[in-house]
Amino acid sequence: MRTLSVIVPCYNEEDNIRLFYNELMKNADFFEEKELVPEIIYIDDGSKDSTAAEVRALAGEDSHVHLISFSRNFGKEAGLYAGLKKSTGEFIVTMDVDLQDPPSLLPEMLGYIEEGYDSVATRRVSRKGEPPIRSFFARKFYKLINRMSKTEIVDGARDYRLMTRQFVDAILSMPEYNRFTKGIFSWVGFETKWIEFENVERAKGETKWSFWKLFLYAIDGIVAFTTAPLAIASFMGVLFCVLAFVLIIVTIIRKLVFGDPTSGWPSLVCIISLVSGVQLFCLGIIGQYMSKTYMEVKNRPIYLIKEEF
Ligand code: UDP
Ligand code: MG
């Protein structure tokens, strides 16, 4: 018998806990045929509703159900990390509890693992049911980060991924505080098979991601996986130095040839505002990296557990 660990981060998902379990267990015959024992680990990410109670009730009926309850909301990335750490299975799959990651794909995914792939990742090919501006910015983000980073971040990639033990151990060997899982999955390497599916709308409840949260997450991703913005800041510094040098020469020559010292106040204002804008922008970029470094150096735990079984 082999174990398949199913890792499900949940935040205020009381209505979805049982729904997810039932949907997953539609694969029960398949698990049996493949001699797989499921180990379902729900991570209650500091929910304010009865998510934990739902999981406890479910665990009373099926001993394969486990719970990690955080002391507060630490974010999905922390949930995934905690789940991967607790998992004991030979195969490990991470998925959302809202059924946007259809459990019916599991047999196909396991097939690829048996073919020798180290992980099977999924990406949705449509963004049906999502607000158009969100899709627009999401696309732009993936274009931007892939142009800047050597680590490939796939557009539309979900955190729905089936992995071998070896792959998971590689991920666990990265204990960084700022966890951008989409990048980490790609950074560790190994052979990954991509499968595609149409976007599914969430079963119950609402998305936990506001536009602002997604924007901050995008910046986290860029800062975590590329230092290109720092290079851009340096490049702008050099560019403006050259520009300033040319301007100095022009001004001196103009003064010597035309004797025209006082006019030019408007252009001066423009130059000063532009240059100080660029300076603040570059300072901001440096600040982003500094703040991330600060958080890493503090070495705080990624999550704190209140209850676990
Ligand atoms: N989630 C979490 N902690 C959070 C936010 C979300 O564990 O702080 C979980 C959530 O319960 C769900 C998954 O992460 O299982 C994806 O969240 P959501 O469906 O809100 O995101 P979307 O699918 O809209 O990107
Ligand atoms: Mg969702």
PDB file of C-alpha atoms in Angstrom, residues 97-261:
ATOM      1  CA  VAL A  97     -10.820  23.280  -1.395  1.00  0.00           C
ATOM      2  CA  ASP A  98     -13.269  25.266  -3.560  1.00  0.00           C
ATOM      3  CA  LEU A  99     -13.221  22.570  -6.283  1.00  0.00           C
ATOM      4  CA  GLN A 100     -11.560  24.899  -8.784  1.00  0.00           C
ATOM      5  CA  ASP A 101      -8.949  22.148  -9.003  1.00  0.00           C
ATOM      6  CA  PRO A 102     -11.092  19.208 -10.136  1.00  0.00           C
ATOM      7  CA  PRO A 103     -10.217  15.988  -8.213  1.00  0.00           C
ATOM      8  CA  SER A 104     -11.450  14.060 -11.257  1.00  0.00           C
ATOM      9  CA  LEU A 105      -8.115  14.859 -12.946  1.00  0.00           C
ATOM     10  CA  LEU A 106      -6.187  12.808 -10.356  1.00  0.00           C
ATOM     11  CA  PRO A 107      -6.203   9.463 -12.230  1.00  0.00           C
ATOM     12  CA  GLU A 108      -4.771  11.117 -15.345  1.00  0.00           C
ATOM     13  CA  MET A 109      -2.149  12.919 -13.244  1.00  0.00           C
ATOM     14  CA  LEU A 110      -1.104   9.736 -11.454  1.00  0.00           C
ATOM     15  CA  GLY A 111      -0.733   8.078 -14.825  1.00  0.00           C
ATOM     16  CA  TYR A 112       1.959  10.591 -15.776  1.00  0.00           C
ATOM     17  CA  ILE A 113       3.791  10.096 -12.457  1.00  0.00           C
ATOM     18  CA  GLU A 114       3.863   6.378 -13.183  1.00  0.00           C
ATOM     19  CA  GLU A 115       5.312   7.170 -16.586  1.00  0.00           C
ATOM     20  CA  GLY A 116       8.268   8.677 -14.727  1.00  0.00           C
ATOM     21  CA  TYR A 117       7.504  12.380 -14.363  1.00  0.00           C
ATOM     22  CA  ASP A 118       8.515  13.972 -11.046  1.00  0.00           C
ATOM     23  CA  SER A 119       5.523  16.274 -10.948  1.00  0.00           C
ATOM     24  CA  VAL A 120       2.332  16.902 -12.856  1.00  0.00           C
ATOM     25  CA  ALA A 121       1.217  20.511 -12.908  1.00  0.00           C
ATOM     26  CA  THR A 122      -2.010  22.006 -14.153  1.00  0.00           C
ATOM     27  CA  ARG A 123      -2.832  25.233 -15.891  1.00  0.00           C
ATOM     28  CA  ARG A 124      -6.176  26.643 -16.801  1.00  0.00           C
ATOM     29  CA  VAL A 125      -6.417  27.703 -20.406  1.00  0.00           C
ATOM     30  CA  SER A 126      -9.308  30.116 -19.980  1.00  0.00           C
ATOM     31  CA  ARG A 127     -10.086  32.753 -17.396  1.00  0.00           C
ATOM     32  CA  LYS A 128     -13.811  32.403 -17.880  1.00  0.00           C
ATOM     33  CA  GLY A 129     -15.813  33.928 -15.033  1.00  0.00           C
ATOM     34  CA  GLU A 130     -13.054  36.309 -13.975  1.00  0.00           C
ATOM     35  CA  PRO A 131     -13.342  40.113 -14.187  1.00  0.00           C
ATOM     36  CA  PRO A 132     -11.725  41.277 -17.481  1.00  0.00           C
ATOM     37  CA  ILE A 133      -9.378  43.822 -15.881  1.00  0.00           C
ATOM     38  CA  ARG A 134      -8.089  41.164 -13.513  1.00  0.00           C
ATOM     39  CA  SER A 135      -7.315  38.878 -16.470  1.00  0.00           C
ATOM     40  CA  PHE A 136      -5.649  41.755 -18.303  1.00  0.00           C
ATOM     41  CA  PHE A 137      -3.314  42.582 -15.410  1.00  0.00           C
ATOM     42  CA  ALA A 138      -2.649  38.908 -14.723  1.00  0.00           C
ATOM     43  CA  ARG A 139      -1.489  38.426 -18.320  1.00  0.00           C
ATOM     44  CA  LYS A 140       0.704  41.526 -18.133  1.00  0.00           C
ATOM     45  CA  PHE A 141       2.211  40.297 -14.863  1.00  0.00           C
ATOM     46  CA  TYR A 142       3.207  36.930 -16.335  1.00  0.00           C
ATOM     47  CA  LYS A 143       4.738  38.639 -19.381  1.00  0.00           C
ATOM     48  CA  LEU A 144       6.718  40.996 -17.165  1.00  0.00           C
ATOM     49  CA  ILE A 145       8.005  38.452 -14.641  1.00  0.00           C
ATOM     50  CA  ASN A 146       9.001  35.986 -17.358  1.00  0.00           C
ATOM     51  CA  ARG A 147      10.935  38.650 -19.188  1.00  0.00           C
ATOM     52  CA  MET A 148      12.826  39.540 -15.998  1.00  0.00           C
ATOM     53  CA  SER A 149      13.265  36.204 -14.264  1.00  0.00           C
ATOM     54  CA  LYS A 150      15.197  33.120 -15.308  1.00  0.00           C
ATOM     55  CA  THR A 151      12.705  30.984 -13.403  1.00  0.00           C
ATOM     56  CA  GLU A 152       9.756  30.283 -15.651  1.00  0.00           C
ATOM     57  CA  ILE A 153       6.387  31.262 -14.172  1.00  0.00           C
ATOM     58  CA  VAL A 154       3.642  29.743 -16.304  1.00  0.00           C
ATOM     59  CA  ASP A 155       0.592  31.883 -17.094  1.00  0.00           C
ATOM     60  CA  GLY A 156      -2.562  30.353 -15.685  1.00  0.00           C
ATOM     61  CA  ALA A 157      -0.637  27.813 -13.609  1.00  0.00           C
ATOM     62  CA  ARG A 158      -2.616  26.656 -10.610  1.00  0.00           C
ATOM     63  CA  ASP A 159      -1.219  25.395  -7.352  1.00  0.00           C
ATOM     64  CA  TYR A 160      -2.828  22.056  -8.256  1.00  0.00           C
ATOM     65  CA  ARG A 161       0.143  19.773  -8.538  1.00  0.00           C
ATOM     66  CA  LEU A 162       0.896  16.124  -8.004  1.00  0.00           C
ATOM     67  CA  MET A 163       4.457  15.474  -6.868  1.00  0.00           C
ATOM     68  CA  THR A 164       6.764  12.665  -5.900  1.00  0.00           C
ATOM     69  CA  ARG A 165       8.372  12.529  -2.465  1.00  0.00           C
ATOM     70  CA  GLN A 166      11.694  13.579  -3.963  1.00  0.00           C
ATOM     71  CA  PHE A 167      10.155  16.691  -5.494  1.00  0.00           C
ATOM     72  CA  VAL A 168       8.464  17.649  -2.229  1.00  0.00           C
ATOM     73  CA  ASP A 169      11.665  17.157  -0.256  1.00  0.00           C
ATOM     74  CA  ALA A 170      13.343  19.569  -2.678  1.00  0.00           C
ATOM     75  CA  ILE A 171      10.639  22.155  -1.989  1.00  0.00           C
ATOM     76  CA  LEU A 172      10.931  21.639   1.756  1.00  0.00           C
ATOM     77  CA  SER A 173      14.649  22.293   1.507  1.00  0.00           C
ATOM     78  CA  MET A 174      13.731  25.913   0.692  1.00  0.00           C
ATOM     79  CA  PRO A 175      12.675  27.323   4.064  1.00  0.00           C
ATOM     80  CA  GLU A 176      12.474  30.936   2.872  1.00  0.00           C
ATOM     81  CA  TYR A 177       9.992  33.246   4.528  1.00  0.00           C
ATOM     82  CA  ASN A 178       8.728  35.012   1.396  1.00  0.00           C
ATOM     83  CA  ARG A 179       7.218  32.024  -0.330  1.00  0.00           C
ATOM     84  CA  PHE A 180       6.080  32.459  -3.904  1.00  0.00           C
ATOM     85  CA  THR A 181       5.121  28.851  -4.537  1.00  0.00           C
ATOM     86  CA  LYS A 182       4.547  29.224  -8.274  1.00  0.00           C
ATOM     87  CA  GLY A 183       8.202  30.202  -8.578  1.00  0.00           C
ATOM     88  CA  ILE A 184       9.508  27.646  -6.089  1.00  0.00           C
ATOM     89  CA  PHE A 185       7.817  24.777  -7.968  1.00  0.00           C
ATOM     90  CA  SER A 186       9.619  25.866 -11.101  1.00  0.00           C
ATOM     91  CA  TRP A 187      12.937  26.728  -9.448  1.00  0.00           C
ATOM     92  CA  VAL A 188      13.552  23.215  -8.073  1.00  0.00           C
ATOM     93  CA  GLY A 189      13.654  21.777 -11.582  1.00  0.00           C
ATOM     94  CA  PHE A 190      12.883  18.059 -12.255  1.00  0.00           C
ATOM     95  CA  GLU A 191      10.617  16.768 -15.032  1.00  0.00           C
ATOM     96  CA  THR A 192       7.188  18.364 -14.978  1.00  0.00           C
ATOM     97  CA  LYS A 193       4.254  17.362 -17.152  1.00  0.00           C
ATOM     98  CA  TRP A 194       1.726  20.146 -17.785  1.00  0.00           C
ATOM     99  CA  ILE A 195      -1.907  19.364 -18.284  1.00  0.00           C
ATOM    100  CA  GLU A 196      -4.558  21.902 -19.180  1.00  0.00           C
ATOM    101  CA  PHE A 197      -8.161  22.350 -18.211  1.00  0.00           C
ATOM    102  CA  GLU A 198     -10.954  24.885 -18.591  1.00  0.00           C
ATOM    103  CA  ASN A 199     -11.427  27.279 -15.694  1.00  0.00           C
ATOM    104  CA  VAL A 200     -13.987  26.078 -13.154  1.00  0.00           C
ATOM    105  CA  GLU A 201     -15.787  28.579 -10.930  1.00  0.00           C
ATOM    106  CA  ARG A 202     -15.502  28.058  -7.187  1.00  0.00           C
ATOM    107  CA  ALA A 203     -18.135  25.845  -5.537  1.00  0.00           C
ATOM    108  CA  LYS A 204     -19.209  27.896  -2.506  1.00  0.00           C
ATOM    109  CA  GLY A 205     -18.114  31.182  -0.930  1.00  0.00           C
ATOM    110  CA  GLU A 206     -16.029  33.939  -2.443  1.00  0.00           C
ATOM    111  CA  THR A 207     -12.470  34.356  -3.635  1.00  0.00           C
ATOM    112  CA  LYS A 208     -10.078  35.518  -0.900  1.00  0.00           C
ATOM    113  CA  TRP A 209      -8.089  37.629  -3.340  1.00  0.00           C
ATOM    114  CA  SER A 210      -8.904  41.255  -3.814  1.00  0.00           C
ATOM    115  CA  PHE A 211      -7.283  43.174  -6.627  1.00  0.00           C
ATOM    116  CA  TRP A 212      -4.952  44.914  -4.165  1.00  0.00           C
ATOM    117  CA  LYS A 213      -3.892  41.598  -2.569  1.00  0.00           C
ATOM    118  CA  LEU A 214      -3.132  40.213  -6.022  1.00  0.00           C
ATOM    119  CA  PHE A 215      -1.097  43.304  -6.859  1.00  0.00           C
ATOM    120  CA  LEU A 216       1.023  42.926  -3.709  1.00  0.00           C
ATOM    121  CA  TYR A 217       1.372  39.210  -4.452  1.00  0.00           C
ATOM    122  CA  ALA A 218       2.646  40.084  -7.926  1.00  0.00           C
ATOM    123  CA  ILE A 219       5.304  42.362  -6.422  1.00  0.00           C
ATOM    124  CA  ASP A 220       6.253  39.594  -3.970  1.00  0.00           C
ATOM    125  CA  GLY A 221       6.685  37.246  -6.891  1.00  0.00           C
ATOM    126  CA  ILE A 222       8.921  39.633  -8.796  1.00  0.00           C
ATOM    127  CA  VAL A 223      11.073  40.470  -5.774  1.00  0.00           C
ATOM    128  CA  ALA A 224      11.376  36.785  -4.811  1.00  0.00           C
ATOM    129  CA  PHE A 225      12.445  35.527  -8.212  1.00  0.00           C
ATOM    130  CA  THR A 226      14.418  38.229  -9.928  1.00  0.00           C
ATOM    131  CA  THR A 227      16.731  41.088  -9.100  1.00  0.00           C
ATOM    132  CA  ALA A 228      16.179  42.659 -12.523  1.00  0.00           C
ATOM    133  CA  PRO A 229      14.437  45.748 -11.060  1.00  0.00           C
ATOM    134  CA  LEU A 230      17.668  46.547  -9.199  1.00  0.00           C
ATOM    135  CA  ALA A 231      19.569  46.342 -12.464  1.00  0.00           C
ATOM    136  CA  ILE A 232      16.980  48.605 -14.078  1.00  0.00           C
ATOM    137  CA  ALA A 233      17.446  51.115 -11.243  1.00  0.00           C
ATOM    138  CA  SER A 234      21.210  51.079 -11.729  1.00  0.00           C
ATOM    139  CA  PHE A 235      20.784  51.447 -15.475  1.00  0.00           C
ATOM    140  CA  MET A 236      18.556  54.462 -15.013  1.00  0.00           C
ATOM    141  CA  GLY A 237      21.146  55.949 -12.676  1.00  0.00           C
ATOM    142  CA  VAL A 238      23.840  55.649 -15.339  1.00  0.00           C
ATOM    143  CA  LEU A 239      21.529  56.967 -18.039  1.00  0.00           C
ATOM    144  CA  PHE A 240      20.666  60.057 -16.020  1.00  0.00           C
ATOM    145  CA  CYS A 241      24.333  60.701 -15.177  1.00  0.00           C
ATOM    146  CA  VAL A 242      25.175  60.696 -18.884  1.00  0.00           C
ATOM    147  CA  LEU A 243      22.224  62.966 -19.587  1.00  0.00           C
ATOM    148  CA  ALA A 244      23.283  65.340 -16.808  1.00  0.00           C
ATOM    149  CA  PHE A 245      26.829  65.429 -18.141  1.00  0.00           C
ATOM    150  CA  VAL A 246      25.607  66.384 -21.625  1.00  0.00           C
ATOM    151  CA  LEU A 247      23.379  69.068 -20.122  1.00  0.00           C
ATOM    152  CA  ILE A 248      26.275  70.524 -18.141  1.00  0.00           C
ATOM    153  CA  ILE A 249      28.411  70.790 -21.277  1.00  0.00           C
ATOM    154  CA  VAL A 250      25.533  72.377 -23.205  1.00  0.00           C
ATOM    155  CA  THR A 251      24.889  74.891 -20.424  1.00  0.00           C
ATOM    156  CA  ILE A 252      28.540  75.895 -20.122  1.00  0.00           C
ATOM    157  CA  ILE A 253      28.907  76.338 -23.866  1.00  0.00           C
ATOM    158  CA  ARG A 254      25.691  78.311 -24.024  1.00  0.00           C
ATOM    159  CA  LYS A 255      26.908  80.584 -21.221  1.00  0.00           C
ATOM    160  CA  LEU A 256      30.304  81.142 -22.927  1.00  0.00           C
ATOM    161  CA  VAL A 257      28.933  81.651 -26.426  1.00  0.00           C
ATOM    162  CA  PHE A 258      25.629  83.438 -25.789  1.00  0.00           C
ATOM    163  CA  GLY A 259      26.203  84.789 -22.265  1.00  0.00           C
ATOM    164  CA  ASP A 260      22.713  83.702 -21.248  1.00  0.00           C
ATOM    165  CA  PRO A 261      22.846  82.821 -17.531  1.00  0.00           C
TER     166      PRO A 261
END
